[in-house]
Coordinates of C-alpha atoms in Angstrom, one line a residue:
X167 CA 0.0 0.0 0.0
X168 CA 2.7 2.2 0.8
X169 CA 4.4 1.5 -2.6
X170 CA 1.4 2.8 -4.7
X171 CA 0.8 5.5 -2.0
X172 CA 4.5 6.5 -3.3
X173 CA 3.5 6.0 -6.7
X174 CA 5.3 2.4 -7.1
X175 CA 8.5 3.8 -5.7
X176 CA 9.4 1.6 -2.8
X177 CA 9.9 3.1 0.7
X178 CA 13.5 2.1 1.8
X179 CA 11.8 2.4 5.6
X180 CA 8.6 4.2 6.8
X181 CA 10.8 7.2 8.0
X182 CA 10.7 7.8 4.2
X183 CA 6.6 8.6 4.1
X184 CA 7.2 11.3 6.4
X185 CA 3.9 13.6 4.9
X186 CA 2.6 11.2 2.6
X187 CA -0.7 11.1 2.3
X188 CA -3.3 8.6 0.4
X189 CA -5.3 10.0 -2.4
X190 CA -9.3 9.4 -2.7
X191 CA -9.0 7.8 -5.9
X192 CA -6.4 5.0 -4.4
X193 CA -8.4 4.7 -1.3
X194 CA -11.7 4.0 -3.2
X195 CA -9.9 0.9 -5.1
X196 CA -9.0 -0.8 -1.2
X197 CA -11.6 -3.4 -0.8
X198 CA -13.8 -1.9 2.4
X199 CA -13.6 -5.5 3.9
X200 CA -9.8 -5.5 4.2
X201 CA -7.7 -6.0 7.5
X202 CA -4.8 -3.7 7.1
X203 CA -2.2 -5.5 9.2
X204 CA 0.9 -3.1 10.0
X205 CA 4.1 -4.4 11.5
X206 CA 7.4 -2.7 12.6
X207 CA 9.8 -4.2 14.8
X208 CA 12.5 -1.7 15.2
X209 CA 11.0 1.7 16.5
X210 CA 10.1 2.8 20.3
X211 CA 9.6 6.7 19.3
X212 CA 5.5 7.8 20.2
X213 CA 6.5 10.0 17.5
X214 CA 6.4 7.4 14.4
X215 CA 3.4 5.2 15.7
X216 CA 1.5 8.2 15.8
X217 CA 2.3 9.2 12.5
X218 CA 2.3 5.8 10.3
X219 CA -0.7 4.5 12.3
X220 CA -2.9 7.6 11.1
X221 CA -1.6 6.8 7.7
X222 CA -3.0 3.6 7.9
X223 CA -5.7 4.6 9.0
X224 CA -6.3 6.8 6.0
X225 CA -6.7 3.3 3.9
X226 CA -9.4 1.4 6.6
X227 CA -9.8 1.9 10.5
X228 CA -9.9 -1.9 10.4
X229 CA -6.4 -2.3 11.7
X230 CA -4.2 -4.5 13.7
X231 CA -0.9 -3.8 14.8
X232 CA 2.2 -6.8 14.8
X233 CA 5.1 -6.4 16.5
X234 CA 7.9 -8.6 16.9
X235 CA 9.3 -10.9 20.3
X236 CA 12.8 -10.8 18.8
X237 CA 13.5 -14.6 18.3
X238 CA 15.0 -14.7 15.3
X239 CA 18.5 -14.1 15.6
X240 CA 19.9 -16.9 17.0
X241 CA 19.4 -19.5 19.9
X242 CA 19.0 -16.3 22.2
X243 CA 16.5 -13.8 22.4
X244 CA 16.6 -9.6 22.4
X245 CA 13.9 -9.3 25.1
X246 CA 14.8 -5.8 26.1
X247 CA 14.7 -4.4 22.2
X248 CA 11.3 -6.5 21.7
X249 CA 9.9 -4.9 25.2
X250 CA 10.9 -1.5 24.6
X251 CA 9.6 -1.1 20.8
X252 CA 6.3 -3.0 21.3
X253 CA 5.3 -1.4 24.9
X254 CA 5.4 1.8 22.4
X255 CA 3.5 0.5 19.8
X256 CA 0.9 -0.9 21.9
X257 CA 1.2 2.4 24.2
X258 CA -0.2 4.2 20.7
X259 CA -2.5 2.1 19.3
X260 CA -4.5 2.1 22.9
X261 CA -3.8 5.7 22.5
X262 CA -5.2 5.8 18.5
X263 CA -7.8 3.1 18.7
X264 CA -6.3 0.5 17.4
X265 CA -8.4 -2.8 19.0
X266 CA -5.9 -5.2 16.8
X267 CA -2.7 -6.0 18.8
X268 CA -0.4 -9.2 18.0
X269 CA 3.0 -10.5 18.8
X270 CA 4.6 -12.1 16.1
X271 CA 7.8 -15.1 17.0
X272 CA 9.1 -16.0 13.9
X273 CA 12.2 -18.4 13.6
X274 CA 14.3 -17.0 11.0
X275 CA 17.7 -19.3 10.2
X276 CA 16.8 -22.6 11.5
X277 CA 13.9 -21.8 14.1
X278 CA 16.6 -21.9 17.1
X279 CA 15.1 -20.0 19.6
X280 CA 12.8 -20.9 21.9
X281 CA 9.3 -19.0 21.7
X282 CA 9.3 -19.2 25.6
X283 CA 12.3 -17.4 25.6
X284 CA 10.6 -14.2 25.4
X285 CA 8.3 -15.1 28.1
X286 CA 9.1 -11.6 29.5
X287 CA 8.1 -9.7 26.4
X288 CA 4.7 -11.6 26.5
X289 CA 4.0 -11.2 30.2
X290 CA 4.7 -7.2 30.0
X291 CA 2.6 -6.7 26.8
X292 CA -0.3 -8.6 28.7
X293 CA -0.3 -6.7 32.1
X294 CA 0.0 -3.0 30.1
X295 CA -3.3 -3.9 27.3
X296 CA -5.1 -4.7 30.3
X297 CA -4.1 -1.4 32.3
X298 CA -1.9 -3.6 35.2
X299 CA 1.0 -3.2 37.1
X300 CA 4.1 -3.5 34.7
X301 CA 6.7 -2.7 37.4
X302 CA 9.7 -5.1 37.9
X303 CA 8.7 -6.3 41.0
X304 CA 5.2 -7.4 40.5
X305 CA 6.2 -8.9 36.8
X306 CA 8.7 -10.5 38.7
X307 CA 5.9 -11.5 41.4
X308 CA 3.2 -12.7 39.0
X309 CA 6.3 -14.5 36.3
X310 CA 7.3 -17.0 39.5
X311 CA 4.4 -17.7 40.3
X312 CA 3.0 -18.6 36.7
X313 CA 5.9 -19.9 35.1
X314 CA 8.6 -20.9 38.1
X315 CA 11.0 -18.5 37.1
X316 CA 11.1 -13.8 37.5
X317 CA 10.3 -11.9 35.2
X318 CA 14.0 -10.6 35.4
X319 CA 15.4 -14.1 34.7
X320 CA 13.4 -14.6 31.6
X321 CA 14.6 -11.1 30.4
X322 CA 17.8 -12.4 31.1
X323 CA 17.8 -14.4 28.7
X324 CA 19.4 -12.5 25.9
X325 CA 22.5 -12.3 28.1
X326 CA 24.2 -14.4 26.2
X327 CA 24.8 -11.6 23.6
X328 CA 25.8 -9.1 25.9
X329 CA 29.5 -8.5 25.8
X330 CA 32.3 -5.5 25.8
X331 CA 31.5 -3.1 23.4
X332 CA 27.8 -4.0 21.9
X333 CA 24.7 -4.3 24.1
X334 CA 21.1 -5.5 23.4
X335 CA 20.3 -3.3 26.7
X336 CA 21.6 -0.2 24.3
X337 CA 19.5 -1.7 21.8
X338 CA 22.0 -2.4 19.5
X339 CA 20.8 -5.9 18.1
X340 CA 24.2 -7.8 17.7
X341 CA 24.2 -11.6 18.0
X342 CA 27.8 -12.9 18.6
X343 CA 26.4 -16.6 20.3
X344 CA 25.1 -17.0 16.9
X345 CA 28.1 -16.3 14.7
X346 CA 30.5 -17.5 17.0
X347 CA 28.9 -21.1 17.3
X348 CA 29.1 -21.7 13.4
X349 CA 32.5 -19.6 12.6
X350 CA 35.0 -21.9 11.6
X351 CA 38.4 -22.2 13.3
X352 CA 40.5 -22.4 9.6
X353 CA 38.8 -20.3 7.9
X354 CA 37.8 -17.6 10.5
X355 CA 35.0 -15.8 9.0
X356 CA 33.9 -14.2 11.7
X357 CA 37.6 -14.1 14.1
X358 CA 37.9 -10.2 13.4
X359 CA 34.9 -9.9 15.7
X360 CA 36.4 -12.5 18.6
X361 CA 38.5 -11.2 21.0
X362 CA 39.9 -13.4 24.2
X363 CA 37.9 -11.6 26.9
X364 CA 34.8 -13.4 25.3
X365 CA 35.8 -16.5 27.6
X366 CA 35.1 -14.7 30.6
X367 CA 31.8 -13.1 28.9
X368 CA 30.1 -16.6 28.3
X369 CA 31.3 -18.3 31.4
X370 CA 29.9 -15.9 33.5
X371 CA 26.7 -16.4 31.5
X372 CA 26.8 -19.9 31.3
X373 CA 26.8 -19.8 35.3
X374 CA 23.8 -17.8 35.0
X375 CA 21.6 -19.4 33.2
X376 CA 22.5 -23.0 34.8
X377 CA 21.2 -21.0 38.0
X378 CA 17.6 -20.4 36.3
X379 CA 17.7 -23.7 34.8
X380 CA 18.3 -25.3 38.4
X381 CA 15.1 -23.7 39.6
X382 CA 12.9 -26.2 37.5
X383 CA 10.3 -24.3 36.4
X384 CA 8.2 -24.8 33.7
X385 CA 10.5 -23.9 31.2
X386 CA 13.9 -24.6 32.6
X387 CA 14.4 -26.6 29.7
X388 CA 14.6 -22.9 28.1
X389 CA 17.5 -22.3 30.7
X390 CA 19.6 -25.5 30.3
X391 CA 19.3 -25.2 26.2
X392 CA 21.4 -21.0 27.3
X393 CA 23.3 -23.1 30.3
X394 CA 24.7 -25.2 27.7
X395 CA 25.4 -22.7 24.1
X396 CA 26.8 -20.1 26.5
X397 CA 29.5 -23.1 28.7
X398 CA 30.3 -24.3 24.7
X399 CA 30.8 -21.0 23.7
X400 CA 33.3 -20.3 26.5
X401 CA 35.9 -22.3 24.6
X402 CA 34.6 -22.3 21.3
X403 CA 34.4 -18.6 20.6
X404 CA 38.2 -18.0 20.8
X405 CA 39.4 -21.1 19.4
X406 CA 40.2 -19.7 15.8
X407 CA 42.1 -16.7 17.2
X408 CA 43.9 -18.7 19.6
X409 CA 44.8 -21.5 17.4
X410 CA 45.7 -18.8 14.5
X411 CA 48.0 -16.8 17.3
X412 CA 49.8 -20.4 17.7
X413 CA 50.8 -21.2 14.1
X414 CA 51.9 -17.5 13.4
X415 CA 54.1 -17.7 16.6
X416 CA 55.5 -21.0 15.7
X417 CA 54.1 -22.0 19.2
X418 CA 53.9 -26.1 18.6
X419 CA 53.1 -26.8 22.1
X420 CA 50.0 -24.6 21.7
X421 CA 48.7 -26.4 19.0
X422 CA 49.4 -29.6 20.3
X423 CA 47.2 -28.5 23.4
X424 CA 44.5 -27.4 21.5
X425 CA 44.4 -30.7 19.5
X426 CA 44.8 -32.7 22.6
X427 CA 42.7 -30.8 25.0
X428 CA 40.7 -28.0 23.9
X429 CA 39.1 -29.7 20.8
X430 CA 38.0 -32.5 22.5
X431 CA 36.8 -30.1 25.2
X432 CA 34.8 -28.1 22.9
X433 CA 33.5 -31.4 21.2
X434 CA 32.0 -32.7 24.7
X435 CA 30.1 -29.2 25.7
X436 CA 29.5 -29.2 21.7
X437 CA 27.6 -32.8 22.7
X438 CA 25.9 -31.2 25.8
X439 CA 24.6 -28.6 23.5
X440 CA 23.0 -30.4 21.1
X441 CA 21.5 -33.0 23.1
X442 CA 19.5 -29.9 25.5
X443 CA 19.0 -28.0 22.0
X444 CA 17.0 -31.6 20.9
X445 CA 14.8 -31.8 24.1
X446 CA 13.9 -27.8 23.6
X447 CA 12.8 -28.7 19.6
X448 CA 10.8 -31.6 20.7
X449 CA 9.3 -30.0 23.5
X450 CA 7.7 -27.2 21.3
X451 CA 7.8 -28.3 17.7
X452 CA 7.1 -31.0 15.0
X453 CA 10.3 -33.7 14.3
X454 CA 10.4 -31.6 10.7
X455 CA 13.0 -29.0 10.7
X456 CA 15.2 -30.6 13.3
X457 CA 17.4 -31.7 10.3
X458 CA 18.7 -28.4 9.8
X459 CA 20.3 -28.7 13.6
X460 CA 21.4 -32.3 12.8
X461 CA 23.2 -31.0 9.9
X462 CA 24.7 -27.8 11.1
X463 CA 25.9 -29.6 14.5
X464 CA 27.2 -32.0 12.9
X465 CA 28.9 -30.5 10.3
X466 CA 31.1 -28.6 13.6
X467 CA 32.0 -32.1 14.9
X468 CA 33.3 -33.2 11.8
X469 CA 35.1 -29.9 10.8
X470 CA 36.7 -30.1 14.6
X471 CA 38.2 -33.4 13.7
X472 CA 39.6 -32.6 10.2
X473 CA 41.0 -29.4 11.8
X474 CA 43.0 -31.4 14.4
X475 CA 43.8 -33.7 11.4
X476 CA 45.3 -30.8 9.3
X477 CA 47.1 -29.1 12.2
X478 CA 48.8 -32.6 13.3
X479 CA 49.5 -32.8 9.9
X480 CA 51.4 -29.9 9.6
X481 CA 53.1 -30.9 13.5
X482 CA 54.6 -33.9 12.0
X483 CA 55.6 -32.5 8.9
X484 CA 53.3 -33.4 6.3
X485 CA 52.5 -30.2 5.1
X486 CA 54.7 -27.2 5.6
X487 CA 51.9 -24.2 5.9
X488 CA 48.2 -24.2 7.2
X489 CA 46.8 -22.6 4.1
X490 CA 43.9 -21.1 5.6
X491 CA 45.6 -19.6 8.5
X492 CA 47.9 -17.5 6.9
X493 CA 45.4 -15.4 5.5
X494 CA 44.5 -12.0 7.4
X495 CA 41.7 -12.1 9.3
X496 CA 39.3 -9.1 8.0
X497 CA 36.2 -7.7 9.1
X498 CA 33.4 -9.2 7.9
X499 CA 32.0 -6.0 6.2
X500 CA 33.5 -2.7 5.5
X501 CA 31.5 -0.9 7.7
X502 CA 32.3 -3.0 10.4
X503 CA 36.1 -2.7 12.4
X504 CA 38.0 -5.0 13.6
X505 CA 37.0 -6.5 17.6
X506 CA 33.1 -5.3 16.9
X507 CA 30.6 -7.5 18.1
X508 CA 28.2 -7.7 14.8
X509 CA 24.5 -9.1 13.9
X510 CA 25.2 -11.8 11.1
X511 CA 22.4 -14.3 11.7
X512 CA 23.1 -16.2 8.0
X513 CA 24.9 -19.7 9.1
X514 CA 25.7 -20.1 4.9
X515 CA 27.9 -16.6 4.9
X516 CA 29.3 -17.2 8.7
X517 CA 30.4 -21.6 7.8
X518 CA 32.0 -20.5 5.0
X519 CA 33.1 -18.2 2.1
X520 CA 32.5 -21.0 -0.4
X521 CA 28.6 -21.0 -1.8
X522 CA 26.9 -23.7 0.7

């Protein structure tokens, strides 16, 4: 609608209908039985609901509003950017009579997180369209006693993403558990963006979450699939840099080490992972789809054995160079720098360069 309202030019974003109008004649050819649907994710501004929902409503007054839990990123969840933009948007349309309100969980790139991850988003959205208390502690109250874990603990769930320099709390949507689980340790797609203080990052989350999960609530299962991504991550995330540092130092001992004991260290959590990722798919969805976690999980447990396969190749001599570590590691776009934490929530572009 807001195409032809442009005259077939395509808005980039809605900020680009800024005093746009629909004409009578356009109007007339909208079917008067139609539910206009309008969905934005990314906005918390009373400004911009106010505006685009009275554009909408220039087309029918038969509107609903969609806004977005945030679950499609990854195996973790942006619950404070999902509370903040739709408390706004559903703020307005009490505000500008819009009756329609929805919360849409889609599953982008393999359906990984868990719907009940944004239990928080969902419980706050409920209390404020029914006029009740939305303040931390009786959200907190009212979450323990429905689902056997706070309000704040389910919010915490995105910690898994919060790290040094980027912060979902900032609402700045990066997703480095998602790109650092797939990122291979040859080929280092993603290594610009690792640094070694991401250790500390996701064992102190991992720690965390295996707190919520001990509490056995409904949905601990939830907890124990974060426990588990966030304790692999705490020695998977670094191993490319680290293992990279080693070769360009000549340090042998180091890569013996990391053959030995970190890649088979890495390869047990990487087991504990999947089977708690398993019990979480099963628990909410149908067996179809699962293949796509099957495939990409692994796809890591063979890669980690050919990598320690390649490096004691080149330990004893077989091969004089590790081809794919002497290459620079770059940042993954040009408007990104080097040590960022990113959003890249494709697993084909993060696996590999090569077409998948």
């Amino acid at each position: 609608f807001f195409r032809f309202g442009l005259g077939n030019k395509t808005p980039a974003s809605f900020e680009n209908t800024e005093g746009m109008h629909f004409g009578k004649e356009f109007i007339e050819k909208v079917p008067k039985d139609i539910n206009l649907i309008f969905w934005d994710y990314n906005h918390s501004d009373d400004e911009f609901y106010e505006r685009v929902i009275d554009q909408h409503k220039e087309i029918t007054n038969d509107l609903t509003y969609a806004c977005g839990a945030w679950t499609w990123k990854g195996y973790v969840p942006f619950n404070t950017i999902a509370e903040n933009n739709s408390s706004a948007a559903l703020r307005n349309c009490v505000k500008r009579g819009v009756e329609n309100f929805l919360v849409t969980v889609w599953g982008d790139g393999g359906g990984e997180c868990s719907s009940y991850a944004a239990l928080s988003t969902f419980l706050k959205l409920s209390e404020q369209a029914y006029g009740g208390d939305i303040t931390d502690e009786f959200l907190n109250e009212r979450s323990l006693k429905l689902f056997g874990n706070t309000y704040e603990e389910f919010k915490n769930a995105e910690n898994c993403n919060v790290t040094r320099l980027g912060t979902i709390k900032d609402g700045i949507d990066i997703n480095p558990s998602k790109y650092h689980l797939y990122n291979d340790p040859l080929l280092g797609v993603m290594d610009a963006h690792a640094y070694l203080e991401l250790d500390e990052y996701f064992e102190r989350n991992a720690v965390e979450m295996q707190k919520y999960a001990e509490r056995k609530g409904k949905f601990s299962y939830v907890f124990e699939t974060l426990y588990r991504l966030s304790d692999l991550l705490a020695v998977k995330a670094t191993l490319g840099i680290k293992l990279r540092s080693a070769y360009k130092c000549g340090d042998k001992n180091e890569l013996k080490e990391i053959c030995s004991k970190i890649i088979p260290e890495i390869k047990r959590r990487l087991n504990a992972f999947y089977k708690a990722a398993r019990v979480q798919w099963y628990k909410e969805s149908c067996s179809t789809g699962f293949e796509i976690t099957d495939v990409r999980i692994g796809g890591l447990v063979f890669r980690l054995d050919n990598v320690c396969r390649i490096v004691e190749d080149y330990l004893n001599g077989q091969i004089n160079k590790i081809e794919e570590l002497e290459n620079e590691r770059l940042p993954f776009r040009v408007k990104f720098n080097i040590g960022d934490d990113v959003v890249m929530n494709t697993y084909e572009y993060v696996v590999s360069g090569s077409i998948l």
